[in-house]
Amino acid sequence: MARPRPRRPTSSSAATSPPPASSRSRPSPHTSSSSWTARDISGRAGCRRTAAAGRIPRRSWPRCSGSAGRSRSRPCRASTSTEMMRLWKVVVLVNLALALGVGLGYLRWARENRDLRAELARIQESTRRQAGNRTWTIRGVVRSVVPRLGVVFLTHEAIPGLMSGMTMGFEAEDAKLLDGLAAGDPVRFTLREQGERVRLVAIEKVPRP
């Protein structure tokens, strides 16, 4: 039995036949890539919003601006602590310097005060010794004589380093020095300083001027 021959498609049937499935359902490459890119961006944004919503907010610290070349900023806590430590070191050093200066000044003042006291004591002792040996010979006029007390009152000229000219009484070292004296006699007499007292140690009449 003879097999039937397949029919050749005519031009009309080829024109009206539907396109193959592969060519009919294939999307445009530009349209597919754009849709997937939009989905990725929206998905990432949603993930970030979700993570940001569930994240515990951190405590914000003040940040110090670094140099122009640094891209990241650091908190100021470390620098503030360093500055405080430096300030305390400066304060401690200043206090130590002041205490040292005051202590050295006090020691120097105490040493100078001790030296001045010793020098004053030496001067006083030297003056006292010299005072015990001082004598004066001067002129005067007898005003009165008290032999019983061994005192004579004289009007005398100035005594250098002791007193100015005046009338006063002097105690004689020996009462016999006053024998023969009368009021109005011009005399020359010698005084000697003995401790805190000044005594008459010699007296003689002189001619009237």
Short mmCIF file of C-alpha atoms in Angstrom, two decimals:
data_model
loop_
_atom_site.label_atom_id
_atom_site.label_comp_id
_atom_site.label_asym_id
_atom_site.label_seq_id
_atom_site.Cartn_x
_atom_site.Cartn_y
_atom_site.Cartn_z
CA MET A 1 0.00 0.00 0.00
CA ALA A 2 1.40 3.36 -0.98
CA ARG A 3 2.25 5.91 1.81
CA PRO A 4 0.64 9.32 1.52
CA ARG A 5 2.99 12.15 0.69
CA PRO A 6 3.25 15.04 3.09
CA ARG A 7 1.81 18.21 1.89
CA ARG A 8 4.08 21.08 1.21
CA PRO A 9 3.07 24.25 2.86
CA THR A 10 1.86 26.79 0.54
CA SER A 11 2.67 30.41 0.72
CA SER A 12 -0.68 31.19 2.24
CA SER A 13 -0.31 28.62 5.01
CA ALA A 14 3.23 29.76 5.78
CA ALA A 15 2.02 33.28 6.08
CA THR A 16 -0.82 32.37 8.43
CA SER A 17 1.05 29.85 10.62
CA PRO A 18 1.84 31.11 14.17
CA PRO A 19 5.43 31.82 15.13
CA PRO A 20 7.35 29.27 17.16
CA ALA A 21 6.94 29.22 20.93
CA SER A 22 10.52 30.19 21.64
CA SER A 23 10.29 33.34 19.62
CA ARG A 24 6.83 34.19 20.97
CA SER A 25 7.53 34.01 24.75
CA ARG A 26 11.11 35.43 24.84
CA PRO A 27 11.16 38.82 26.61
CA SER A 28 13.21 41.77 25.58
CA PRO A 29 16.67 41.73 27.10
CA HIS A 30 16.52 45.43 28.06
CA THR A 31 13.12 45.13 29.72
CA SER A 32 14.12 42.10 31.84
CA SER A 33 17.37 43.61 33.15
CA SER A 34 15.63 46.87 34.09
CA SER A 35 12.93 45.06 36.06
CA TRP A 36 15.46 42.93 37.96
CA THR A 37 17.58 46.01 38.81
CA ALA A 38 14.54 47.83 40.22
CA ARG A 39 13.62 44.77 42.29
CA ASP A 40 17.15 44.53 43.71
CA ILE A 41 17.24 48.21 44.69
CA SER A 42 13.80 48.09 46.32
CA GLY A 43 14.72 44.89 48.14
CA ARG A 44 17.96 46.30 49.53
CA ALA A 45 16.25 49.48 50.60
CA GLY A 46 13.60 47.46 52.40
CA CYS A 47 16.23 45.38 54.17
CA ARG A 48 18.07 48.50 55.28
CA ARG A 49 14.87 50.09 56.58
CA THR A 50 14.02 46.92 58.47
CA ALA A 51 17.49 46.66 59.99
CA ALA A 52 17.51 50.33 60.90
CA ALA A 53 14.08 50.03 62.53
CA GLY A 54 15.15 47.08 64.68
CA ARG A 55 18.56 48.44 65.64
CA ILE A 56 19.09 50.02 69.09
CA PRO A 57 20.17 53.65 68.74
CA ARG A 58 23.69 54.27 69.89
CA ARG A 59 24.67 57.04 72.26
CA SER A 60 26.16 59.88 70.35
CA TRP A 61 29.51 61.25 71.52
CA PRO A 62 31.01 64.56 70.46
CA ARG A 63 33.54 64.05 67.77
CA CYS A 64 36.67 66.03 67.26
CA SER A 65 37.40 67.24 63.79
CA GLY A 66 40.70 65.81 62.64
CA SER A 67 43.16 67.15 60.15
CA ALA A 68 42.25 67.75 56.54
CA GLY A 69 43.87 64.47 55.49
CA ARG A 70 41.88 62.31 57.93
CA SER A 71 38.64 60.87 56.62
CA ARG A 72 37.35 59.49 59.96
CA SER A 73 36.66 61.47 63.14
CA ARG A 74 37.46 60.23 66.65
CA PRO A 75 35.65 60.90 69.96
CA CYS A 76 36.96 63.71 72.15
CA ARG A 77 37.08 61.65 75.36
CA ALA A 78 40.71 60.59 74.99
CA SER A 79 41.92 64.07 74.06
CA THR A 80 39.94 65.66 76.93
CA SER A 81 41.48 63.25 79.45
CA THR A 82 44.94 64.01 78.11
CA GLU A 83 44.38 67.75 78.39
CA MET A 84 43.13 67.38 81.98
CA MET A 85 46.18 65.35 82.91
CA ARG A 86 48.45 67.98 81.41
CA LEU A 87 46.61 70.72 83.29
CA TRP A 88 46.97 68.87 86.58
CA LYS A 89 50.67 68.34 85.94
CA VAL A 90 51.11 72.08 85.32
CA VAL A 91 49.22 72.94 88.53
CA VAL A 92 51.29 70.50 90.59
CA LEU A 93 54.56 71.80 89.15
CA VAL A 94 53.56 75.42 89.84
CA ASN A 95 52.64 74.58 93.44
CA LEU A 96 55.91 72.75 93.96
CA ALA A 97 57.86 75.68 92.54
CA LEU A 98 56.04 78.13 94.81
CA ALA A 99 56.57 75.95 97.88
CA LEU A 100 60.24 75.54 97.06
CA GLY A 101 60.69 79.27 96.52
CA VAL A 102 58.94 80.15 99.79
CA GLY A 103 60.98 77.56 101.69
CA LEU A 104 64.29 78.78 100.29
CA GLY A 105 63.31 82.39 100.96
CA TYR A 106 62.43 81.58 104.57
CA LEU A 107 65.73 79.76 105.11
CA ARG A 108 67.66 82.67 103.64
CA TRP A 109 65.75 85.18 105.77
CA ALA A 110 66.35 83.11 108.92
CA ARG A 111 70.07 82.89 108.17
CA GLU A 112 70.34 86.63 107.53
CA ASN A 113 68.36 87.38 110.68
CA ARG A 114 70.68 85.17 112.72
CA ASP A 115 73.75 86.86 111.24
CA LEU A 116 72.31 90.31 111.95
CA ARG A 117 71.56 89.36 115.54
CA ALA A 118 75.10 88.09 116.03
CA GLU A 119 76.55 91.25 114.46
CA LEU A 120 74.37 93.45 116.67
CA ALA A 121 75.45 91.54 119.77
CA ARG A 122 79.12 92.01 118.83
CA ILE A 123 78.61 95.73 118.25
CA GLN A 124 76.83 96.14 121.58
CA GLU A 125 79.54 94.25 123.41
CA SER A 126 82.26 96.32 121.74
CA THR A 127 80.41 99.54 122.56
CA ARG A 128 79.98 98.47 126.15
CA ARG A 129 83.68 97.75 126.49
CA GLN A 130 84.62 101.03 124.90
CA ALA A 131 82.11 102.85 127.09
CA GLY A 132 83.74 101.49 130.21
CA ASN A 133 87.03 103.04 129.18
CA ARG A 134 85.82 106.46 127.98
CA THR A 135 87.02 109.55 129.79
CA TRP A 136 86.46 113.28 129.21
CA THR A 137 88.43 116.28 130.45
CA ILE A 138 86.45 119.53 130.21
CA ARG A 139 86.08 122.96 131.81
CA GLY A 140 83.34 124.32 134.01
CA VAL A 141 82.35 126.50 136.96
CA VAL A 142 81.50 125.24 140.46
CA ARG A 143 77.93 126.09 141.53
CA SER A 144 77.76 124.22 144.84
CA VAL A 145 79.51 121.49 146.81
CA VAL A 146 77.90 118.84 149.06
CA PRO A 147 80.86 117.17 150.84
CA ARG A 148 78.63 114.91 152.94
CA LEU A 149 77.29 113.25 149.76
CA GLY A 150 80.50 113.64 147.77
CA VAL A 151 78.67 115.57 145.05
CA VAL A 152 79.59 118.78 143.24
CA PHE A 153 77.31 120.78 140.97
CA LEU A 154 79.03 122.19 137.90
CA THR A 155 78.07 124.28 134.89
CA HIS A 156 80.12 122.63 132.17
CA GLU A 157 80.64 122.82 128.45
CA ALA A 158 79.45 120.13 126.07
CA ILE A 159 80.79 116.65 126.69
CA PRO A 160 81.44 115.00 123.29
CA GLY A 161 79.43 111.84 122.77
CA LEU A 162 77.73 112.12 126.16
CA MET A 163 75.71 115.30 126.68
CA SER A 164 75.44 118.94 125.74
CA GLY A 165 76.50 121.84 127.98
CA MET A 166 74.35 122.18 131.12
CA THR A 167 74.42 122.39 134.90
CA MET A 168 74.26 119.08 136.75
CA GLY A 169 75.73 117.24 139.71
CA PHE A 170 78.55 114.73 139.52
CA GLU A 171 79.46 112.14 142.11
CA ALA A 172 83.14 112.18 143.05
CA GLU A 173 84.99 108.89 143.11
CA ASP A 174 86.66 110.11 146.33
CA ALA A 175 85.09 112.80 148.54
CA LYS A 176 88.53 114.28 149.26
CA LEU A 177 88.64 115.57 145.66
CA LEU A 178 86.11 118.25 146.67
CA ASP A 179 88.20 119.80 149.44
CA GLY A 180 88.90 123.50 148.92
CA LEU A 181 86.26 124.05 146.25
CA ALA A 182 83.79 126.90 146.50
CA ALA A 183 80.96 128.22 144.40
CA GLY A 184 82.15 130.28 141.44
CA ASP A 185 85.57 128.62 141.10
CA PRO A 186 86.55 127.89 137.48
CA VAL A 187 87.78 124.33 137.28
CA ARG A 188 88.98 121.68 134.90
CA PHE A 189 87.73 118.22 135.73
CA THR A 190 87.88 114.68 134.36
CA LEU A 191 84.95 112.30 134.07
CA ARG A 192 85.06 108.53 133.58
CA GLU A 193 82.22 106.31 132.45
CA GLN A 194 81.77 103.24 134.67
CA GLY A 195 79.00 101.06 133.35
CA GLU A 196 75.85 103.16 133.34
CA ARG A 197 77.28 105.82 135.68
CA VAL A 198 79.69 108.72 135.08
CA ARG A 199 81.91 109.72 138.01
CA LEU A 200 84.27 112.56 138.74
CA VAL A 201 87.81 111.19 139.00
CA ALA A 202 89.83 114.44 138.98
CA ILE A 203 89.21 118.18 139.47
CA GLU A 204 91.43 121.24 139.85
CA LYS A 205 91.07 124.98 139.92
CA VAL A 206 92.18 127.03 136.94
CA PRO A 207 92.85 130.75 136.60
CA ARG A 208 89.91 132.89 135.64
CA PRO A 209 89.87 133.81 131.96
#
